[in-house]
Amino acid sequence: MTHMISVRGLHVVGRRGDGGEVPIVRDVSLEARRGEVLALVGESGSGKTTIALALMGYARAGCRISGGAIAVAGHRVDQMDAGELRSFRGRTISYVAQNAGSAFNPALTLHQQVIEPALAHWVLPRRDAERRAIELFRAMALPHPETIGARYPHQLSGGQLQRLMAAMALITEPEVVVFDEPTTALDVTTQIEVLEAFRTVLVHRGITGIYVTHDLAVVAQVADRAVVLRHGAVCESGDTPEVLARPRTPYTRELVAAC
Ligand SMILES: Nc1ncnc2c1ncn2[C@@H]1O[C@H](COP(=O)(O)OP(=O)(O)OP(=O)(O)O)[C@@H](O)[C@H]1O
Ligand SMILES: [Mg+2]
């Protein structure tokens, strides 16, 4: 296997009000090597989330993956049936969403929720999952890693919740983690700390990261390579320092100038 992720000619369409379909993602190809962090960058509506979800074999209601080959960790995601997708998601690839505050169940302790994917996928017995969760809390530089899991979501800050959500994504030791703008709601200082924690954990564990963001400062801090998207198509891609220092297209130049 040459790449951990390889997408060839991905097309996603959305349903229009009149029953027709409109292209949302057009002929997107990208790849990521094992252990690399690849950023998907672009303005709102450029198709970042749609592509990130397609990597997990998922299309939102009203959308459909209409073409292309998607391979993750040697598996053809576009050819999986429902049962294969269930064991693939959360196990081989997991997802960290933008707003952990609303993604967690307010009635359960964080510990119960963070270890749940490990139990659901039969990865670890409860005791070992609890131990691994504490290890991950420590790796994420969370305060009081031994006891923080006993709290409920409303007892933590936004930055802490995002780190706990990343711990939950990592509990099954996936090959790939998709981060979909997980720091957008945080203030700049907290964002830098949280990004540092994410990056450290990915690098130490050799996990491949897909990092969705509209913010080139975030790309600079977290990503080895970047794919710039515009209107659902790839505008340019390359090593992060190269894309930021010498953008080849007017659109990327605009993004860099606005940063
Ligand atoms: N269910 C849907 N049906 C039809 N079109 C959709 C649907 N969901 C999203 N779209 C359209 O697909 C395009 C890409 O959406 P997507 O959510 O991937 O963008 P994004 O780059 O993640 O934006 P943001 O930065 O705002 O999260 C948008 O133009 C959006 O309007
Ligand atoms: Mg999005």
Short mmCIF file of C-alpha atoms and ligand atoms in Angstrom, two decimals:
data_model
loop_
_atom_site.label_atom_id
_atom_site.label_comp_id
_atom_site.label_asym_id
_atom_site.label_seq_id
_atom_site.Cartn_x
_atom_site.Cartn_y
_atom_site.Cartn_z
CA MET A 1 0.00 0.00 0.00
CA THR A 2 1.57 3.24 -1.09
CA HIS A 3 -0.85 5.67 0.52
CA MET A 4 -2.97 5.55 3.64
CA ILE A 5 -5.61 7.56 1.79
CA SER A 6 -6.13 7.67 -1.93
CA VAL A 7 -9.07 9.38 -3.58
CA ARG A 8 -9.42 9.31 -7.37
CA GLY A 9 -11.99 11.29 -9.33
CA LEU A 10 -14.46 11.81 -6.49
CA HIS A 11 -17.82 13.27 -7.50
CA VAL A 12 -20.60 14.16 -5.05
CA VAL A 13 -23.94 15.57 -6.12
CA GLY A 14 -26.72 17.27 -4.16
CA ARG A 15 -30.44 17.17 -4.81
CA ARG A 16 -32.07 20.36 -6.07
CA GLY A 17 -35.53 21.57 -5.12
CA ASP A 18 -36.90 20.56 -8.56
CA GLY A 19 -35.62 16.98 -8.20
CA GLY A 20 -32.52 17.46 -10.37
CA GLU A 21 -28.97 17.08 -9.11
CA VAL A 22 -26.19 19.63 -8.85
CA PRO A 23 -22.45 18.87 -8.54
CA ILE A 24 -21.01 19.62 -5.09
CA VAL A 25 -17.63 17.92 -5.42
CA ARG A 26 -16.11 17.66 -8.87
CA ASP A 27 -13.36 15.24 -9.86
CA VAL A 28 -11.37 15.50 -6.65
CA SER A 29 -8.22 13.40 -6.32
CA LEU A 30 -5.94 13.50 -3.31
CA GLU A 31 -3.73 11.29 -1.25
CA ALA A 32 -2.08 11.16 2.15
CA ARG A 33 0.83 9.03 3.25
CA ARG A 34 0.82 7.17 6.55
CA GLY A 35 1.50 9.51 9.45
CA GLU A 36 1.04 12.66 7.41
CA VAL A 37 -1.39 15.48 8.21
CA LEU A 38 -3.20 16.71 5.11
CA ALA A 39 -5.25 19.91 5.29
CA LEU A 40 -8.40 20.46 3.22
CA VAL A 41 -8.56 24.23 2.88
CA GLY A 42 -11.14 26.51 1.32
CA GLU A 43 -13.88 29.01 1.90
CA SER A 44 -17.26 28.12 3.33
CA GLY A 45 -19.17 25.96 0.86
CA SER A 46 -16.06 24.81 -1.04
CA GLY A 47 -16.81 21.15 -0.27
CA LYS A 48 -14.40 20.40 2.61
CA THR A 49 -16.89 18.62 4.86
CA THR A 50 -18.44 16.79 1.91
CA ILE A 51 -15.03 15.35 0.98
CA ALA A 52 -14.14 14.56 4.60
CA LEU A 53 -17.41 12.65 5.04
CA ALA A 54 -16.89 10.80 1.73
CA LEU A 55 -13.64 9.40 3.18
CA MET A 56 -15.85 7.63 5.71
CA GLY A 57 -18.22 6.46 2.96
CA TYR A 58 -20.86 8.91 4.11
CA ALA A 59 -22.94 11.51 2.26
CA ARG A 60 -25.35 13.86 4.05
CA ALA A 61 -29.06 13.57 3.46
CA GLY A 62 -29.76 15.08 0.03
CA CYS A 63 -26.22 14.30 -1.22
CA ARG A 64 -24.86 11.26 -3.05
CA ILE A 65 -21.37 10.04 -3.89
CA SER A 66 -21.82 9.68 -7.64
CA GLY A 67 -18.37 8.60 -8.76
CA GLY A 68 -14.76 7.95 -7.92
CA ALA A 69 -12.59 5.54 -5.97
CA ILE A 70 -11.95 6.08 -2.26
CA ALA A 71 -9.32 3.91 -0.56
CA VAL A 72 -8.45 4.20 3.14
CA ALA A 73 -5.92 1.91 4.81
CA GLY A 74 -6.14 -0.46 1.87
CA HIS A 75 -9.96 -0.69 1.98
CA ARG A 76 -12.16 0.45 -0.91
CA VAL A 77 -14.64 2.58 1.02
CA ASP A 78 -16.86 3.16 -2.02
CA GLN A 79 -17.40 -0.60 -2.35
CA MET A 80 -18.26 -1.37 1.28
CA ASP A 81 -21.69 -2.60 2.32
CA ALA A 82 -23.51 -1.24 5.38
CA GLY A 83 -22.01 -3.81 7.77
CA GLU A 84 -18.46 -3.14 6.57
CA LEU A 85 -19.00 0.60 6.91
CA ARG A 86 -20.22 0.17 10.50
CA SER A 87 -17.05 -1.60 11.57
CA PHE A 88 -14.84 0.73 9.50
CA ARG A 89 -16.17 4.02 10.92
CA GLY A 90 -14.89 4.75 14.38
CA ARG A 91 -12.45 1.86 14.13
CA THR A 92 -10.20 2.48 11.09
CA ILE A 93 -11.18 6.12 10.63
CA SER A 94 -12.76 8.45 13.15
CA TYR A 95 -14.15 11.95 13.12
CA VAL A 96 -13.71 14.98 15.37
CA ALA A 97 -16.48 17.50 14.79
CA GLN A 98 -16.53 21.26 15.16
CA ASN A 99 -18.63 21.54 18.26
CA ALA A 100 -17.88 18.94 20.92
CA GLY A 101 -20.15 20.81 23.32
CA SER A 102 -23.23 19.70 21.42
CA ALA A 103 -21.82 16.34 20.29
CA PHE A 104 -21.45 14.98 23.84
CA ASN A 105 -24.45 13.71 25.77
CA PRO A 106 -24.95 16.09 28.71
CA ALA A 107 -26.37 13.32 30.92
CA LEU A 108 -23.35 10.98 30.80
CA THR A 109 -19.87 11.41 32.27
CA LEU A 110 -17.11 12.09 29.77
CA HIS A 111 -15.37 8.86 30.67
CA GLN A 112 -18.43 6.79 29.73
CA GLN A 113 -18.60 8.55 26.37
CA VAL A 114 -14.89 8.54 25.54
CA ILE A 115 -14.50 4.77 26.05
CA GLU A 116 -17.76 3.88 24.28
CA PRO A 117 -16.26 3.40 20.76
CA ALA A 118 -13.66 0.97 22.15
CA LEU A 119 -16.44 -1.11 23.72
CA ALA A 120 -18.76 -0.84 20.71
CA HIS A 121 -16.03 -2.07 18.34
CA TRP A 122 -14.83 -4.77 20.76
CA VAL A 123 -11.34 -3.26 20.69
CA LEU A 124 -10.66 -3.39 24.43
CA PRO A 125 -12.28 -4.57 27.64
CA ARG A 126 -13.62 -1.77 29.84
CA ARG A 127 -10.70 -1.67 32.28
CA ASP A 128 -8.11 -1.36 29.48
CA ALA A 129 -10.24 1.23 27.67
CA GLU A 130 -10.38 3.29 30.88
CA ARG A 131 -6.60 3.09 31.19
CA ARG A 132 -6.13 4.10 27.56
CA ALA A 133 -8.50 7.04 27.99
CA ILE A 134 -6.41 8.37 30.89
CA GLU A 135 -3.25 7.96 28.79
CA LEU A 136 -4.89 9.95 25.99
CA PHE A 137 -6.07 12.67 28.39
CA ARG A 138 -2.46 13.00 29.53
CA ALA A 139 -1.15 13.05 25.93
CA MET A 140 -3.70 15.78 25.16
CA ALA A 141 -2.30 17.84 28.05
CA LEU A 142 -5.66 17.87 29.85
CA PRO A 143 -5.58 18.86 33.53
CA HIS A 144 -6.13 16.09 36.12
CA PRO A 145 -6.06 13.25 33.55
CA GLU A 146 -6.88 10.65 36.24
CA THR A 147 -10.13 12.30 37.28
CA ILE A 148 -11.27 14.65 34.52
CA GLY A 149 -13.33 11.86 32.92
CA ALA A 150 -15.63 11.71 35.94
CA ARG A 151 -16.99 15.15 35.04
CA TYR A 152 -19.98 15.98 32.85
CA PRO A 153 -19.64 17.99 29.61
CA HIS A 154 -20.97 21.24 31.10
CA GLN A 155 -18.14 21.18 33.68
CA LEU A 156 -15.40 21.68 31.06
CA SER A 157 -14.23 24.49 28.80
CA GLY A 158 -14.64 24.44 25.01
CA GLY A 159 -10.95 23.71 24.44
CA GLN A 160 -11.00 20.86 26.96
CA LEU A 161 -14.09 19.36 25.33
CA GLN A 162 -12.43 19.42 21.90
CA ARG A 163 -9.47 17.53 23.36
CA LEU A 164 -11.79 14.99 24.96
CA MET A 165 -13.55 14.53 21.64
CA ALA A 166 -10.15 13.85 20.03
CA ALA A 167 -9.41 11.33 22.82
CA MET A 168 -12.72 9.64 22.00
CA ALA A 169 -11.75 9.51 18.30
CA LEU A 170 -8.36 7.99 19.21
CA ILE A 171 -9.55 5.40 21.74
CA THR A 172 -9.90 2.67 19.08
CA GLU A 173 -6.38 3.42 17.75
CA PRO A 174 -7.65 4.29 14.27
CA GLU A 175 -5.35 4.60 11.27
CA VAL A 176 -6.91 7.93 10.24
CA VAL A 177 -8.56 10.77 12.15
CA VAL A 178 -10.60 13.43 10.35
CA PHE A 179 -10.73 16.78 12.14
CA ASP A 180 -13.50 19.01 10.79
CA GLU A 181 -12.75 22.57 11.95
CA PRO A 182 -12.40 21.38 15.56
CA THR A 183 -10.90 24.63 16.83
CA THR A 184 -13.00 27.20 14.99
CA ALA A 185 -15.11 28.02 18.06
CA LEU A 186 -12.06 28.57 20.30
CA ASP A 187 -10.16 31.76 21.05
CA VAL A 188 -6.78 32.07 19.33
CA THR A 189 -4.59 31.15 22.33
CA THR A 190 -6.67 28.09 23.20
CA GLN A 191 -6.73 27.14 19.52
CA ILE A 192 -2.93 27.12 19.37
CA GLU A 193 -2.69 24.95 22.49
CA VAL A 194 -5.30 22.48 21.25
CA LEU A 195 -3.68 22.24 17.79
CA GLU A 196 -0.34 21.57 19.45
CA ALA A 197 -1.92 18.75 21.48
CA PHE A 198 -3.54 17.22 18.36
CA ARG A 199 -0.38 17.45 16.31
CA THR A 200 1.78 15.87 19.06
CA VAL A 201 -0.56 12.92 19.49
CA LEU A 202 -0.82 12.27 15.74
CA VAL A 203 2.95 12.46 15.24
CA HIS A 204 3.79 10.24 18.25
CA ARG A 205 1.30 7.59 17.23
CA GLY A 206 1.96 7.71 13.47
CA ILE A 207 -1.70 8.44 12.77
CA THR A 208 -2.72 10.00 9.46
CA GLY A 209 -4.73 13.20 9.91
CA ILE A 210 -7.16 14.96 7.60
CA TYR A 211 -7.58 18.49 8.86
CA VAL A 212 -10.46 20.57 7.53
CA THR A 213 -10.12 24.32 7.96
CA HIS A 214 -10.66 27.65 6.23
CA ASP A 215 -7.78 29.18 8.20
CA LEU A 216 -4.30 29.18 6.67
CA ALA A 217 -2.68 30.00 10.03
CA VAL A 218 -4.08 26.68 11.28
CA VAL A 219 -2.78 24.92 8.16
CA ALA A 220 0.70 26.33 8.84
CA GLN A 221 0.65 25.00 12.39
CA VAL A 222 -0.77 21.56 11.82
CA ALA A 223 -0.43 20.26 8.26
CA ASP A 224 2.42 18.71 6.27
CA ARG A 225 0.56 19.17 3.01
CA ALA A 226 -2.49 21.11 1.90
CA VAL A 227 -5.17 20.72 -0.75
CA VAL A 228 -6.86 24.00 -1.62
CA LEU A 229 -10.50 23.64 -2.72
CA ARG A 230 -12.71 26.01 -4.61
CA HIS A 231 -16.31 25.37 -5.70
CA GLY A 232 -15.89 21.66 -4.98
CA ALA A 233 -12.75 21.16 -7.07
CA VAL A 234 -9.03 21.07 -6.28
CA CYS A 235 -7.46 24.43 -6.98
CA GLU A 236 -3.92 23.51 -5.97
CA SER A 237 -2.05 21.22 -3.62
CA GLY A 238 1.45 20.79 -2.25
CA ASP A 239 3.69 20.85 0.80
CA THR A 240 2.37 23.40 3.30
CA PRO A 241 5.40 25.73 3.33
CA GLU A 242 5.42 25.73 -0.46
CA VAL A 243 1.67 26.46 -0.80
CA LEU A 244 1.88 29.26 1.76
CA ALA A 245 5.11 30.86 0.52
CA ARG A 246 4.57 30.41 -3.22
CA PRO A 247 0.87 29.99 -4.02
CA ARG A 248 0.46 29.17 -7.71
CA THR A 249 -3.13 30.24 -8.28
CA PRO A 250 -4.74 33.69 -7.82
CA TYR A 251 -7.35 32.14 -5.49
CA THR A 252 -4.73 30.72 -3.10
CA ARG A 253 -2.81 34.00 -3.29
CA GLU A 254 -5.98 35.77 -2.14
CA LEU A 255 -6.42 33.33 0.73
CA VAL A 256 -2.80 33.82 1.81
CA ALA A 257 -3.07 37.60 1.55
CA ALA A 258 -6.23 37.61 3.69
CA CYS A 259 -4.54 35.59 6.42
N1 LIG B 1 -27.70 18.12 1.77
C1 LIG B 1 -27.31 18.93 0.80
N2 LIG B 1 -27.98 19.04 -0.36
C2 LIG B 1 -27.55 19.84 -1.35
N3 LIG B 1 -26.43 20.60 -1.26
C3 LIG B 1 -25.72 20.54 -0.14
C4 LIG B 1 -26.11 19.71 0.96
N4 LIG B 1 -25.21 19.84 1.95
C5 LIG B 1 -24.29 20.74 1.49
N5 LIG B 1 -24.61 21.15 0.25
C6 LIG B 1 -23.83 22.14 -0.56
O1 LIG B 1 -22.57 21.58 -0.82
C7 LIG B 1 -21.56 22.58 -0.84
C8 LIG B 1 -20.38 22.16 0.00
O2 LIG B 1 -20.76 22.04 1.36
P1 LIG B 1 -19.71 21.66 2.48
O3 LIG B 1 -20.48 21.53 3.75
O4 LIG B 1 -18.92 20.50 2.03
O5 LIG B 1 -18.77 22.94 2.51
P2 LIG B 1 -17.60 23.32 3.51
O6 LIG B 1 -16.41 23.66 2.68
O7 LIG B 1 -17.43 22.25 4.55
O8 LIG B 1 -18.16 24.67 4.18
P3 LIG B 1 -18.04 25.25 5.68
O9 LIG B 1 -16.66 25.85 5.77
O10 LIG B 1 -19.11 26.29 5.74
O11 LIG B 1 -18.26 24.12 6.65
C9 LIG B 1 -22.24 23.86 -0.36
O12 LIG B 1 -22.43 24.71 -1.45
C10 LIG B 1 -23.54 23.41 0.22
O13 LIG B 1 -24.55 24.35 0.01
MG MG B 2 -17.70 22.21 6.64
#
